[in-house]
Coordinates of C-alpha atoms and ligand atoms in Angstrom, one line a residue:
X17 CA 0.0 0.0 0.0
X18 CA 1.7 3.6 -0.8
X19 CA 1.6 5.7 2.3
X20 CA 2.2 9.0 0.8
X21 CA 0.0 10.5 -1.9
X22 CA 1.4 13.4 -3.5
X23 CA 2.5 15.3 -0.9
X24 CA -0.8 14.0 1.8
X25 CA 0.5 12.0 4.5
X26 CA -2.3 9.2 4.1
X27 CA -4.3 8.4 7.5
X28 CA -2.5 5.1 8.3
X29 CA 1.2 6.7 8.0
X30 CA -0.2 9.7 10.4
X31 CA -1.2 7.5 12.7
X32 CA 2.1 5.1 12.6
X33 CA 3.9 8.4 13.3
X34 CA 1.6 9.3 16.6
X35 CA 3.0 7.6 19.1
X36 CA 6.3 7.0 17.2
X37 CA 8.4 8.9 19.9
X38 CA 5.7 8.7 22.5
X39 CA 7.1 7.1 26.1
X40 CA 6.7 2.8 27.2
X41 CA 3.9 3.5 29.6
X42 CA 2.9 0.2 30.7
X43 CA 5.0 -3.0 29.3
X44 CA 3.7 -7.3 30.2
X45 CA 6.5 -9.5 29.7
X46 CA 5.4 -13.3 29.8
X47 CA 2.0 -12.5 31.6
X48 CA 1.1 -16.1 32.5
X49 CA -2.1 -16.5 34.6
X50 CA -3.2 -20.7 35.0
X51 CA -5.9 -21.8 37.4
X52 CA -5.6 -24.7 39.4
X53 CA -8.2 -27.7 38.7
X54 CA -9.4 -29.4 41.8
X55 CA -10.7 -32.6 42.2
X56 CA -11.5 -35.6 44.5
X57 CA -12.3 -35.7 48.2
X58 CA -9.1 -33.8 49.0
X59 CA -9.8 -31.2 46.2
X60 CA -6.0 -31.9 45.3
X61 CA -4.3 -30.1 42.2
X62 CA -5.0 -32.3 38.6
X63 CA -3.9 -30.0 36.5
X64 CA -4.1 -26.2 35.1
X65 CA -6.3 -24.1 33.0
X66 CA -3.6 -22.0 31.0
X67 CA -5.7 -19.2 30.6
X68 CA -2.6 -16.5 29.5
X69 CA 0.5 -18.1 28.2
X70 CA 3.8 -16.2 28.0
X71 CA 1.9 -12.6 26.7
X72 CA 4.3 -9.8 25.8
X73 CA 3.1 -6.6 24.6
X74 CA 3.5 -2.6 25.3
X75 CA 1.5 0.6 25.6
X76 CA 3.0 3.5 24.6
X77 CA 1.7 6.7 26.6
X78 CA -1.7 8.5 25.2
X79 CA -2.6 5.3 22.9
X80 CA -5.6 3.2 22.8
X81 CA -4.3 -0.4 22.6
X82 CA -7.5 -2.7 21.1
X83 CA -7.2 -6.3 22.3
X84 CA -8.9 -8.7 20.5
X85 CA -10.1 -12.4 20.5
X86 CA -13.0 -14.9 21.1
X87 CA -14.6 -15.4 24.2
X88 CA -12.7 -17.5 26.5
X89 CA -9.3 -16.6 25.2
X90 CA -8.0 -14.8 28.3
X91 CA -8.2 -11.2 27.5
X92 CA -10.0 -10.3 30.1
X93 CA -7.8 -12.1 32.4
X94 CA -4.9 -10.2 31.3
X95 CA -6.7 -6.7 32.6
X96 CA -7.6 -8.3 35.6
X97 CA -4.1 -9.3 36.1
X98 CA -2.7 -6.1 35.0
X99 CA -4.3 -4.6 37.8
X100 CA -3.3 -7.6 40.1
X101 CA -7.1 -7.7 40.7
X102 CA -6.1 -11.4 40.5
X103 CA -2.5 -12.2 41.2
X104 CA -0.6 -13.8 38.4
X105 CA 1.7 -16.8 37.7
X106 CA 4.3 -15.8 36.3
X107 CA 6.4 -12.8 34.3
X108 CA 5.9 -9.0 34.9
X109 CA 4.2 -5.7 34.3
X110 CA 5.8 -2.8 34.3
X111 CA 4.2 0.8 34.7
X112 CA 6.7 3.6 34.3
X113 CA 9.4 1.2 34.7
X114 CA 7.9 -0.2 38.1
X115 CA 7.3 -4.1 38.5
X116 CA 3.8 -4.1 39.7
X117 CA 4.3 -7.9 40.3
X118 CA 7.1 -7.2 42.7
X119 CA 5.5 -4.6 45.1
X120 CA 3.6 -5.4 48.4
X121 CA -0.1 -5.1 48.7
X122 CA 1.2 -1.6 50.6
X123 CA 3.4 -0.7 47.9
X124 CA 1.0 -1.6 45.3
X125 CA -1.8 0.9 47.1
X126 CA 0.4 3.8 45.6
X127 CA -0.2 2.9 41.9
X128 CA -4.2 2.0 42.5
X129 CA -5.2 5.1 41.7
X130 CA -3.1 5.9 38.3
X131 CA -4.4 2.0 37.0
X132 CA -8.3 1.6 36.8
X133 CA -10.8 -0.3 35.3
X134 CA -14.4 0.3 33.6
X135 CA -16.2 -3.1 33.7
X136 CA -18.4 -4.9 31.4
X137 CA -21.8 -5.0 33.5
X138 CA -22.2 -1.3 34.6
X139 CA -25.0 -2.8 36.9
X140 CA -22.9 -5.6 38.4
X141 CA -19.7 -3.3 39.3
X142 CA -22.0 -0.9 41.0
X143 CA -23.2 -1.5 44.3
X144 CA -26.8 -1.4 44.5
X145 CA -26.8 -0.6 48.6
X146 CA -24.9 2.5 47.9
X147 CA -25.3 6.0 46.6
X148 CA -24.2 7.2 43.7
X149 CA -21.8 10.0 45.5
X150 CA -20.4 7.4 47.9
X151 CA -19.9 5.2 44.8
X152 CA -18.1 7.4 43.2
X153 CA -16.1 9.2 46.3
X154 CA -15.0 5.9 48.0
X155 CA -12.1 5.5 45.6
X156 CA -11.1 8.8 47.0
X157 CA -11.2 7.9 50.7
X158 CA -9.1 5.3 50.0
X159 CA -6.5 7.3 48.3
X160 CA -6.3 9.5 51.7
X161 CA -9.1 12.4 51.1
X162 CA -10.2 12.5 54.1
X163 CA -12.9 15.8 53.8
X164 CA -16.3 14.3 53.1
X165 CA -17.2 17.8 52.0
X166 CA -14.5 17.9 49.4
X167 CA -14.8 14.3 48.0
X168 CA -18.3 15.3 47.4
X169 CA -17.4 18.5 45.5
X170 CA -14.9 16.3 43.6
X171 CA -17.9 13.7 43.0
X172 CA -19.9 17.0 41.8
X173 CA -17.4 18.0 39.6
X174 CA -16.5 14.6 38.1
X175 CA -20.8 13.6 37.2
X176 CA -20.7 16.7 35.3
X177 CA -17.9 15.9 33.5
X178 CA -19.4 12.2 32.4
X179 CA -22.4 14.1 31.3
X180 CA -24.7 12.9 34.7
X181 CA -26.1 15.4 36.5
X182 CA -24.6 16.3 39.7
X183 CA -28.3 16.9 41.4
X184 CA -28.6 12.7 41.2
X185 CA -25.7 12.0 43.6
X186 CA -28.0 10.8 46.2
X187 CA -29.9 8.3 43.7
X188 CA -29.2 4.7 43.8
X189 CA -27.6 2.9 41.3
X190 CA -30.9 0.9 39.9
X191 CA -32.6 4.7 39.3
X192 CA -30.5 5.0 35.8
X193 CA -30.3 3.8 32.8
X194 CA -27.7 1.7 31.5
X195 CA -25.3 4.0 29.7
X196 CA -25.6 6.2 32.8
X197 CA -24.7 3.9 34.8
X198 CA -21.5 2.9 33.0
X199 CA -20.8 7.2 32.6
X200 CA -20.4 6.7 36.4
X201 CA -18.6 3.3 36.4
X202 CA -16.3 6.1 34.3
X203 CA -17.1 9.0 36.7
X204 CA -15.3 5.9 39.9
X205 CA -12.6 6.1 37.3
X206 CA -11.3 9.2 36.4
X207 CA -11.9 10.9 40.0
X208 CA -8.7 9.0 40.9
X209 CA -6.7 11.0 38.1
X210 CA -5.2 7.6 36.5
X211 CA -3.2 7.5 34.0
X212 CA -4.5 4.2 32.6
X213 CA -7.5 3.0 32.3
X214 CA -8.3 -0.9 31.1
X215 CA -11.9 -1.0 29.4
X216 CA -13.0 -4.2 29.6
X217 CA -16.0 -4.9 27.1
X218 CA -16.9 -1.5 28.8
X219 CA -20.1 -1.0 25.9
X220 CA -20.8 -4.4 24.7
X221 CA -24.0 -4.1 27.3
X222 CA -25.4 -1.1 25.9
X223 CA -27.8 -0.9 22.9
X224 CA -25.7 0.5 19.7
X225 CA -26.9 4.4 19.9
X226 CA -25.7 4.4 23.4
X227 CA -22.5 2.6 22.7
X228 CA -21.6 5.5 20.4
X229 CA -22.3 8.1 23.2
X230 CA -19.9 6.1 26.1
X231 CA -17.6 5.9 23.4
X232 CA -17.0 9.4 21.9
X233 CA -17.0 10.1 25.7
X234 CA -14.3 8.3 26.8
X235 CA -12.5 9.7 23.5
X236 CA -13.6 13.2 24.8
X237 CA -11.7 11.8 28.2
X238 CA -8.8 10.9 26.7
X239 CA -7.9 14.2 25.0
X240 CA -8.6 15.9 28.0
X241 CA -7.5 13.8 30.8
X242 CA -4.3 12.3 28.3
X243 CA -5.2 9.1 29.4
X244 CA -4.2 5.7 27.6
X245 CA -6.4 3.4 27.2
X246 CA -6.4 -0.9 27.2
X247 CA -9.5 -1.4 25.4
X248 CA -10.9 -4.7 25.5
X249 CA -13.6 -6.2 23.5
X250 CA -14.6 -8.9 21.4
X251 CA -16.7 -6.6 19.0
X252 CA -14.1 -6.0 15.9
X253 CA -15.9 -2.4 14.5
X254 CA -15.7 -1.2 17.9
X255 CA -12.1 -2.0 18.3
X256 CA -11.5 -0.6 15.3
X257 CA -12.9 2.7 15.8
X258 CA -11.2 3.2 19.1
X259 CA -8.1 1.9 19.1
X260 CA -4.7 3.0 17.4
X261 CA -3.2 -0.9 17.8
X262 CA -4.4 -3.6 17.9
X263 CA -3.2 -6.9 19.7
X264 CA -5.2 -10.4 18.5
X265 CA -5.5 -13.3 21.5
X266 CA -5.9 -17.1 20.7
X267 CA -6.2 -19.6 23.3
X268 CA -4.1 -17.8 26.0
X269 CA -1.5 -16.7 23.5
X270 CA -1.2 -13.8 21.4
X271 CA -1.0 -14.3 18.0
X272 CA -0.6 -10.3 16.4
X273 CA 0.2 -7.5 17.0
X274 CA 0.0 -4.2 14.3
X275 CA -1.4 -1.0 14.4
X276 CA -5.5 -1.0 13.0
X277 CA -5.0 0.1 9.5
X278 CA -2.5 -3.2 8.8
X279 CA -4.6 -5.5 11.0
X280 CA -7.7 -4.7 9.4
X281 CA -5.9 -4.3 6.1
X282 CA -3.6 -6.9 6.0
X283 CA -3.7 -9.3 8.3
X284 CA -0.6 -11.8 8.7
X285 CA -2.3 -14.8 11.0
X286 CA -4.6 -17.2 9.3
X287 CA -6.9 -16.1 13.0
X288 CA -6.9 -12.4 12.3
X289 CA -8.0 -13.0 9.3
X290 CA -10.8 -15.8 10.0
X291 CA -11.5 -13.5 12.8
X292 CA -12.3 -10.1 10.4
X293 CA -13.9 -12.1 7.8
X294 CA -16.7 -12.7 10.4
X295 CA -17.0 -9.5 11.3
X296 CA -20.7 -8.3 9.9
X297 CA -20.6 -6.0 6.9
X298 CA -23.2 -2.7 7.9
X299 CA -24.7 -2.9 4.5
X300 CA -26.8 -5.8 4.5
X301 CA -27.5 -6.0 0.5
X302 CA -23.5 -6.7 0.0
X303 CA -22.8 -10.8 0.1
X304 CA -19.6 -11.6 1.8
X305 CA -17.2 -13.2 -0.4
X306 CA -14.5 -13.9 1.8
X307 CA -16.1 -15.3 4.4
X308 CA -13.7 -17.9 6.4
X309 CA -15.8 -20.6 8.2
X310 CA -13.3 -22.3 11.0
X311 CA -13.5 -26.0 11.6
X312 CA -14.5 -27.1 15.0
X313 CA -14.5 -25.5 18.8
X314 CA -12.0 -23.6 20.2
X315 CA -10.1 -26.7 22.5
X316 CA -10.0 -26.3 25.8
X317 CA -7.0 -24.3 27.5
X318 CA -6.5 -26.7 30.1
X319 CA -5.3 -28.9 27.2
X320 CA -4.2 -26.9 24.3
X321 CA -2.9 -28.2 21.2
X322 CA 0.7 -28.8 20.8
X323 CA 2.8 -26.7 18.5
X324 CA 0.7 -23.7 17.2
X325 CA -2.5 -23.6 18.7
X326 CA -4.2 -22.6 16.1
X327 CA -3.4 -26.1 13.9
X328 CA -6.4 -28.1 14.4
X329 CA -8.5 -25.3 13.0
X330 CA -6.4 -23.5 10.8
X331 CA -6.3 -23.8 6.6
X332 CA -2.9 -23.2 6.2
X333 CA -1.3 -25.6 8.8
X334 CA 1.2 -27.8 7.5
X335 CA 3.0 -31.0 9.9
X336 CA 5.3 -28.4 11.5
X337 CA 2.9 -26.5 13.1
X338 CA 1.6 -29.7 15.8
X339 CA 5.0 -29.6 16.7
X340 CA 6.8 -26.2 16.9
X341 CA 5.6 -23.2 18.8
X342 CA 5.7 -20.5 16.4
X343 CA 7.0 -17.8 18.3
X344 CA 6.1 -14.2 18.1
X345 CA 8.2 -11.9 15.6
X346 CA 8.5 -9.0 14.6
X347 CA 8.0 -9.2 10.6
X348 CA 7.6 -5.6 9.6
X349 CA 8.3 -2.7 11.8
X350 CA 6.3 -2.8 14.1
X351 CA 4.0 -5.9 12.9
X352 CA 4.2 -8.9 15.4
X353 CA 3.5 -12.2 14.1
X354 CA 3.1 -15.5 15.5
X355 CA 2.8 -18.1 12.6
X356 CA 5.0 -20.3 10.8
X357 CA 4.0 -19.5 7.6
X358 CA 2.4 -15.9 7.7
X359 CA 4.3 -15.1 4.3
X360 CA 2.2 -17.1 2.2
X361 CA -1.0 -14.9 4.2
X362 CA 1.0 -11.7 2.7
X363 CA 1.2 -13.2 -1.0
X364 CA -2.7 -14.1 -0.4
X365 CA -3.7 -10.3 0.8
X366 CA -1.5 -9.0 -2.4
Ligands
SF4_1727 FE1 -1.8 -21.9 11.0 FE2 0.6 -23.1 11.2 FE3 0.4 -20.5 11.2 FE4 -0.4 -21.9 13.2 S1 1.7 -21.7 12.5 S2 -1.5 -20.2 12.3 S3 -1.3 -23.7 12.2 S4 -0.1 -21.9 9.5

């Protein structure tokens, strides 16, 4: 694809430059996260649901990051762990060159406030027994504000902001709608001042006109508030429209990574591809062509195939890939692949 047109820098090279010379913010190294399975009378050990494998990936500083994948293939996990809302297994995460993994719950209090999270079920992650102020303001009496007076203000200051009127603080949870509800699953956010915020499936429960109003809010947000953003969702236009890169999970593992234009474009993993091609086209009169149907269920990541583990439903494996891992490279600046034979993918997309 040519990325300069006469003298027009097209969108996709503007937006490889962006963060070009933007700062490491937050970096996993070899996330792993397994749960133990228990069974018999002594509920002893059997074995271990890999559900993130050896994950590497950065955010730069100011960028949304989009990550990607079926249900069930440990993204959410990695937030979670991220935030050491559960603690992990194994390898790091560091924020501003900090190991999260090695700090004390004590220690790990300091950075609480610069790492939050927006959750999938606005009504679930909001407790119904409590007001909305105190919902909002407890974050901030955790963090050491100890005025009640001046949490409030900040809790006045901060519904405004997420577009909820401030003269509802003293409603409960269950007296607004849904997308209000997640603007103040934001508002429990931002009053912390983070610096990163993990958005996990944070509009998939909203109907689609109110999905477009959370999200050019929390774009609104991010201008003003220079946040960056780990945005994940299984909903590929979404991801699309929000992110700047994009990083696609299989099975506990990730399998690309490459900013949206190229992902969307030209993708280099037989997944990524299946993945987009069943991503719905909005005008329902055009017939898919490409369509990529995948042979049978995702296996189970307490047993994962060997090799890639992708092989047992992917159209380009060959013998290799039962038995080697391919591991993930980078094949173009920038563009992260993890497939044995991702060139012959290229030739295909040409
Ligand atoms: Fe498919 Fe083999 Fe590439 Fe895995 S390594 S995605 S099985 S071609």
């Amino acid at each position: 694809m040519k990325e300069i047109e006469g003298n027009v820098l097209t969108e996709k090279s503007k937006d490889q430059k962006k963060f070009q010379k933007a700062e490491i913010l937050l970096e996993v190294k070899n996330l792993k996260k397994y749960f133990p399975i228990k069974a018999g009378v002594f509920r002893s050990t059997v074995g271990w649901v890999k559900a993130v494998d050896d994950v590497s990936f950065y955010i730069k500083k100011g960028e949304t990051l989009g990550l990607v994948g079926e249900s069930g293939c440990g993204k959410t996990t990695v937030g979670q762990t991220i935030l050491r809302l559960i603690e992990p297994t194994g390898g790091h995460v560091f924020y501003n060159n900090v190991d999260l993994f090695k700090l004390s719950k004590g220690q790990m209090k300091k950075y609480r406030s610069k790492l939050q999270m927006i959750f999938q079920d606005p009504y679930g992650s909001l407790d119904p027994r409590m007001r909305v102020k105190d919902i909002i303001a407890e974050g901030l009496k955790y963090a050491g504000m100890k005025n009640r007076k001046e949490r409030y203000e900040k809790v006045r200051d901060y519904m405004q902001r997420v577009g909820v009127s401030p003269t509802y603080m003293n409603r409960f949870p269950h007296e607004f709608s849904g997308g209000q509800r997640q603007r103040i699953g934001i508002a429990r956010a931002l009053v912390l001042n983070p610096e990163l915020i993990v958005a996990d499936e944070a509009v998939s429960a909203l109907d689609a006109s109110v999905q477009a109003q959370v999200l050019n809010l929390l774009d609104d947000l991010q201008q003003e508030f220079h946040l960056t953003y780990l945005f994940i969702a299984h909903n590929l236009s979404v991801v699309r429209h929000v992110s700047d890169r994009v990083v696609v999970m299989y099975l506990g593992k990730v399998v690309e990574i490459a900013n949206k234009h190229e992902i969307f474009s030209d993708p280099l993993h037989p997944y990524t591809k299946a993945l987009l091609s069943a991503n719905p086209i909005p005008d329902p009169t055009v017939k898919r062509k490409d369509r990529i149907i995948l042979q049978g269920d995702v296996p189970s990541p307490a047993n994962p195939p060997s090799g890639c583990r992708f092989h047992t439903r992917c159209w380009l494996a060959q013998p290799i890939c039962a038995q080697e891992e391919p591991k993930l490279e980078e094949v173009h600046p920038g563009h992260f692949v993890a497939c044995h034979f991702w060139k012959n993918l290229e030739d295909q997309n040409d």
